[in-house]
PDB file of C-alpha atoms and ligand atoms in Angstrom:
ATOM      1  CA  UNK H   1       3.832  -8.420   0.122  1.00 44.00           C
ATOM      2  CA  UNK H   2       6.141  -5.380  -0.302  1.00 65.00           C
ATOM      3  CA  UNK H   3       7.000  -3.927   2.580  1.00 69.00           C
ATOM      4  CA  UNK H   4      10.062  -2.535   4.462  1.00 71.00           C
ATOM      5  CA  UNK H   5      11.023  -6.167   5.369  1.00 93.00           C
ATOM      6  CA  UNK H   6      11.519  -6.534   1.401  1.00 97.00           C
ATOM      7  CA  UNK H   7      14.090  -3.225   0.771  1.00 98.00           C
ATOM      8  CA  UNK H   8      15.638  -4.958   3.683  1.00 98.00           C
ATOM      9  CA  UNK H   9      16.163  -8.171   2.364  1.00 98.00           C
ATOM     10  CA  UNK H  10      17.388  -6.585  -0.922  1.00 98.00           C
ATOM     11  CA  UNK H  11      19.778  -4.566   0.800  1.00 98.00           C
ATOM     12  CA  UNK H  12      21.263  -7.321   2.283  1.00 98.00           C
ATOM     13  CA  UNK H  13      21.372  -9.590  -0.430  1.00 98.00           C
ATOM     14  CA  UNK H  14      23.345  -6.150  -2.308  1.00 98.00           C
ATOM     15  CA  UNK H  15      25.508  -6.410   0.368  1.00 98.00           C
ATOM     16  CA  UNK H  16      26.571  -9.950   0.146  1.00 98.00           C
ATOM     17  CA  UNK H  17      27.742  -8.468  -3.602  1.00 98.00           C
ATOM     18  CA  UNK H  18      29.830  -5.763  -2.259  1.00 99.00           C
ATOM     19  CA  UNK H  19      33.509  -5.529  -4.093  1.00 99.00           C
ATOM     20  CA  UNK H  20      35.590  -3.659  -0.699  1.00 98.00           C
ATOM     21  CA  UNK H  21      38.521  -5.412  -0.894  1.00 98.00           C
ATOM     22  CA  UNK H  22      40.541  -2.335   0.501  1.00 98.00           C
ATOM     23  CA  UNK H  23      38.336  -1.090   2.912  1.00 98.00           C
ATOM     24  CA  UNK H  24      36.057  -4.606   3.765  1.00 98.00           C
ATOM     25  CA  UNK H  25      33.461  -2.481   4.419  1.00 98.00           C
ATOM     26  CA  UNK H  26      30.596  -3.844   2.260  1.00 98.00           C
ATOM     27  CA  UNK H  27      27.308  -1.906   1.765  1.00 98.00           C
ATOM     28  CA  UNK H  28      24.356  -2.912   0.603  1.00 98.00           C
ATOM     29  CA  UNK H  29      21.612  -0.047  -0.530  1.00 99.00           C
ATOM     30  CA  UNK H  30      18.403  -0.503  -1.674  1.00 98.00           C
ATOM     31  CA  UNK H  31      15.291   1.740  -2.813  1.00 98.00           C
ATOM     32  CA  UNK H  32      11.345   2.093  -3.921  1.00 98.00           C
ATOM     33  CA  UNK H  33      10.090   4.270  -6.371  1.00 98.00           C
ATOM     34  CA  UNK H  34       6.655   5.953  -5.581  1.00 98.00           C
ATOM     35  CA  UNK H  35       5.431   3.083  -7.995  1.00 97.00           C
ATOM     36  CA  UNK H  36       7.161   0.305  -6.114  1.00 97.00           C
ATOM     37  CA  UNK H  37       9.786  -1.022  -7.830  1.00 98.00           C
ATOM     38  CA  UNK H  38      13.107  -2.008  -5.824  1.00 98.00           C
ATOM     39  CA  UNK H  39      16.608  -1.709  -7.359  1.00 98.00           C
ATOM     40  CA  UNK H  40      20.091  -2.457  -5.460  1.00 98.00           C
ATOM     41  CA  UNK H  41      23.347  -1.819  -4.873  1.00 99.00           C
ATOM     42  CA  UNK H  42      26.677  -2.227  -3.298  1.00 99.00           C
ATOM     43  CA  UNK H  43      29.676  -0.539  -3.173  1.00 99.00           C
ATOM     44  CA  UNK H  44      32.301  -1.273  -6.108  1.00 99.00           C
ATOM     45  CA  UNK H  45      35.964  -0.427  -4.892  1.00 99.00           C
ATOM     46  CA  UNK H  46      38.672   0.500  -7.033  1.00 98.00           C
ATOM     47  CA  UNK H  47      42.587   0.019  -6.868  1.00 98.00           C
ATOM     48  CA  UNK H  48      42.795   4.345  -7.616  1.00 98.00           C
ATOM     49  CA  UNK H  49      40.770   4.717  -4.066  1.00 98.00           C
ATOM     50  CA  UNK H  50      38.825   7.879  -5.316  1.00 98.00           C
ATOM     51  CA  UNK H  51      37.277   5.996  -8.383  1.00 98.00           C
ATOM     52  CA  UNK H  52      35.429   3.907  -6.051  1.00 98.00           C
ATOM     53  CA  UNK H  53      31.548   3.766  -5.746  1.00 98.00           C
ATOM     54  CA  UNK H  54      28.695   3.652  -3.251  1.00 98.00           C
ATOM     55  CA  UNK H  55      26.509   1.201  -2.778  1.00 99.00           C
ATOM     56  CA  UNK H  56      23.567   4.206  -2.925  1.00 99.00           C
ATOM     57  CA  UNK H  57      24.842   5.372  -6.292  1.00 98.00           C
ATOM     58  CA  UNK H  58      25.206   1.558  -7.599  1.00 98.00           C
ATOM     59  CA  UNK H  59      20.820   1.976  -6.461  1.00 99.00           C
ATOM     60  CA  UNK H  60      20.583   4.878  -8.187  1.00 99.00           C
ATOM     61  CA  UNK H  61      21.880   3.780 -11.588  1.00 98.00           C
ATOM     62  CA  UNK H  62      20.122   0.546 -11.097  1.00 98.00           C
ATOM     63  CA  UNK H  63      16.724   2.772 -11.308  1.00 98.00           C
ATOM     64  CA  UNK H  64      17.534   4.888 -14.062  1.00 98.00           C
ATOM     65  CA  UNK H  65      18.276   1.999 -15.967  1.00 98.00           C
ATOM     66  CA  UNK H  66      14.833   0.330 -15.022  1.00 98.00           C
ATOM     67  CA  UNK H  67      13.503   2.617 -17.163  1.00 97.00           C
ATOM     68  CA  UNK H  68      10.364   3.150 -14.668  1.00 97.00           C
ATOM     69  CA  UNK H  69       9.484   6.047 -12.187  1.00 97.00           C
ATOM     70  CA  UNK H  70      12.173   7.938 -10.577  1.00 98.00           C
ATOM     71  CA  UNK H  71      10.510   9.135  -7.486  1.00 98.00           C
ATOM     72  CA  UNK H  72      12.381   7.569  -4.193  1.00 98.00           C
ATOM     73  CA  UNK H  73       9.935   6.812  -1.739  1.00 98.00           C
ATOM     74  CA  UNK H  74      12.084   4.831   0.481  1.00 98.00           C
ATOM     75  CA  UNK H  75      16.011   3.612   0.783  1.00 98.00           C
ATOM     76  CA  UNK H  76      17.745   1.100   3.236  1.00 98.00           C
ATOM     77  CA  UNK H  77      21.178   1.214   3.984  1.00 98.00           C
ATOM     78  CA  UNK H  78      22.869  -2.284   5.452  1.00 98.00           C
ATOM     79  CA  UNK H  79      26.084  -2.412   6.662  1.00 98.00           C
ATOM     80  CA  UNK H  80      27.990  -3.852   9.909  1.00 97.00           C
ATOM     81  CA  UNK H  81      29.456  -1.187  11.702  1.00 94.00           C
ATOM     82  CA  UNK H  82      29.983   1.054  15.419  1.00 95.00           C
ATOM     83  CA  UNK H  83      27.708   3.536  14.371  1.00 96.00           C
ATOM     84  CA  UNK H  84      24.943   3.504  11.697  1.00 98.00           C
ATOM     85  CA  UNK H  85      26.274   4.061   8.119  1.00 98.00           C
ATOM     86  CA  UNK H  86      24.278   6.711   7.093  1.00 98.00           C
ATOM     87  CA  UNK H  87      24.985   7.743   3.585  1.00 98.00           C
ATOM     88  CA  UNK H  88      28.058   9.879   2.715  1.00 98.00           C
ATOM     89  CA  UNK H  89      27.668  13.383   2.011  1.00 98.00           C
ATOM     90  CA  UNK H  90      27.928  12.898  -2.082  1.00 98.00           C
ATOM     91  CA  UNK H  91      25.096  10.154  -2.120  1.00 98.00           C
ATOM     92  CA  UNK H  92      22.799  12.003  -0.078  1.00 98.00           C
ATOM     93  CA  UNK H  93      23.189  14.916  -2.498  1.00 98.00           C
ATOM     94  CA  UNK H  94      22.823  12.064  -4.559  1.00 98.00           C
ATOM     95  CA  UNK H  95      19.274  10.776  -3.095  1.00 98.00           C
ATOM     96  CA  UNK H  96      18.325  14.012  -3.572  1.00 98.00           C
ATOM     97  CA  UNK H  97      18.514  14.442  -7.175  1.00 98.00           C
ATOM     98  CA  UNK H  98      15.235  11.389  -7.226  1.00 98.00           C
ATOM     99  CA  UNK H  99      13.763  12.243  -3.746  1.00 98.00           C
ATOM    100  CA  UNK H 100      12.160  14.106  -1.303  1.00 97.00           C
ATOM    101  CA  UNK H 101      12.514  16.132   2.437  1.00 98.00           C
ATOM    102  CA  UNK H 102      10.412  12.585   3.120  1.00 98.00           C
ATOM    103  CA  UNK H 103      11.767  10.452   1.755  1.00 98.00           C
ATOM    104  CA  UNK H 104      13.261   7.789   4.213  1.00 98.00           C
ATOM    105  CA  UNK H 105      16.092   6.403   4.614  1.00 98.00           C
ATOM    106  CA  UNK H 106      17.015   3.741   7.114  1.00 98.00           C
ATOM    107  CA  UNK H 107      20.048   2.159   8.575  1.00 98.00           C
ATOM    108  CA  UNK H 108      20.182  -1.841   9.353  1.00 98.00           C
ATOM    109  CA  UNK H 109      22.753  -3.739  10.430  1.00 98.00           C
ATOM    110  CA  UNK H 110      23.906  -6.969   8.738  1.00 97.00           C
ATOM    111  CA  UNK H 111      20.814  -8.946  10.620  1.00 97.00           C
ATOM    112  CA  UNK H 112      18.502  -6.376   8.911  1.00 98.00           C
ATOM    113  CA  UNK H 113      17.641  -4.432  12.293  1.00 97.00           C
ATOM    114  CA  UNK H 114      16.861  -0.733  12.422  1.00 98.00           C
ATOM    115  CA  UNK H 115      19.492   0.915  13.615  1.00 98.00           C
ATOM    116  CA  UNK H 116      18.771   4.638  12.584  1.00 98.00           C
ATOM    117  CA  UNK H 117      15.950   6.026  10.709  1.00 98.00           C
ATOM    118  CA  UNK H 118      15.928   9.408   9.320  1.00 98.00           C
ATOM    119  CA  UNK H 119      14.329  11.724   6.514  1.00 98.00           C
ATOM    120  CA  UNK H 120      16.358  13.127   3.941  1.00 98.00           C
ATOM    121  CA  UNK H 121      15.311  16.024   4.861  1.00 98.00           C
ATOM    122  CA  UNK H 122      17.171  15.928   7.897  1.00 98.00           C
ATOM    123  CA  UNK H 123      20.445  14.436   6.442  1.00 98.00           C
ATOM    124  CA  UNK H 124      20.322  17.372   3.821  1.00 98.00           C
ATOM    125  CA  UNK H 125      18.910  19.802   5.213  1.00 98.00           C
ATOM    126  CA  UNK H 126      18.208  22.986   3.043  1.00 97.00           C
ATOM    127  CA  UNK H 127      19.259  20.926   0.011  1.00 97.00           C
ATOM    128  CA  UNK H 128      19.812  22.455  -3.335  1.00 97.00           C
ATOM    129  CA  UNK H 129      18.059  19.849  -6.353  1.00 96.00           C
ATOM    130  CA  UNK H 130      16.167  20.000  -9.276  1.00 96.00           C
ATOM    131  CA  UNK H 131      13.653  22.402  -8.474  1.00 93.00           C
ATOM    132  CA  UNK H 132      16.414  24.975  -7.497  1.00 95.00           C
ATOM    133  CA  UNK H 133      16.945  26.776 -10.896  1.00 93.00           C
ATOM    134  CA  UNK H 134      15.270  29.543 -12.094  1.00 91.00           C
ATOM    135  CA  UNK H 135      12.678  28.800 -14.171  1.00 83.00           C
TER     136      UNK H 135
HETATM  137  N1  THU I   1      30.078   3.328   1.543  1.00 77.92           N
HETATM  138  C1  THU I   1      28.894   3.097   0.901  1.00 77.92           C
HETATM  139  O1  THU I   1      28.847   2.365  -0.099  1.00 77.92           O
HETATM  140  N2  THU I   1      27.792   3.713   1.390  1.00 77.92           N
HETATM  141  C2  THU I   1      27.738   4.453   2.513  1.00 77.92           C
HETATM  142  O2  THU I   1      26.653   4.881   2.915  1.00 77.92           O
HETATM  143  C3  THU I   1      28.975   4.761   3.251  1.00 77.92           C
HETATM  144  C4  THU I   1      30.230   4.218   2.677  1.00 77.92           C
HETATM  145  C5  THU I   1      31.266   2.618   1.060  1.00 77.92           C
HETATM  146  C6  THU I   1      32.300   3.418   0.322  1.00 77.92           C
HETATM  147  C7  THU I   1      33.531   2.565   0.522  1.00 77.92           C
HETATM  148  O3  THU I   1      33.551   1.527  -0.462  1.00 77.92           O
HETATM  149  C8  THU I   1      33.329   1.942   1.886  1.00 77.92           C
HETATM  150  O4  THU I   1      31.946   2.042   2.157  1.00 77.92           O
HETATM  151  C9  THU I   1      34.132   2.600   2.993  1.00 77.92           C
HETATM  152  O5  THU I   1      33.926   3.955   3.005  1.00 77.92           O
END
């Protein structure tokens, strides 16, 4: 059955893979494509702090390597922390690039339980992407 319980699980298992040995923040991120396929990521630190990468961008790449559909219909974001880890400001640009105003994206902690849920839409609002350029 696919299902949210299944971008869940793979963003915790992505999590379990996280390399944050300078922050120990690990983050696991998972999406579907409109045509169901899952890819994952985590975040990959690096000693020159700025090189480092998200977990949502490790997703990303994951998909555009599948090879498959690029449409994000859905993302999870799972991470242990005070207040939800919503995605940073570059990876919701980011998101946007593949999704849409509705596409979701939701928060878990590191038992997998809803802790925010949003649109992207509302975490970029008035977002400039693909369809932005003159024609
Ligand atoms: N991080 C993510 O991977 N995704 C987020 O949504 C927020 C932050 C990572 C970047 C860095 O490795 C660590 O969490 C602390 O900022």
């Amino acid at each position: 059955m696919s299902g949210p319980d299944d971008l869940v699980s793979a963003a915790l298992r992505a999590r379990e893979r996280a390399y944050a040995p300078y922050s120990r923040f690990q983050v696991g991120a998972a999406l579907r494509t409109e045509d169901g396929a899952v890819f994952a990521g985590c975040n990959v630190e690096n000693a020159a702090f700025p090189e480092g990468t998200c977990a949502e961008a490790g997703a990303i790449a994951a998909m555009v390597m599948g090879g498959g559909g690029r449409r994000i219909a859905e993302v999870v974001v799972a991470a242990e922390a005070k207040e939800p880890c919503t995605p940073c400001g570059g990876c919701r640009q980011k998101l946007r690039e593949f999704g849409t105003a509705a596409t979701t994206v939701r928060m878990v902690d590191a038992a997998g339980e809803t802790v925010l849920l949003r649109r992207l839409g509302e975490l970029l609002p008035d977002s400039f992407g693909p369809g932005s350029f003159m024609d």
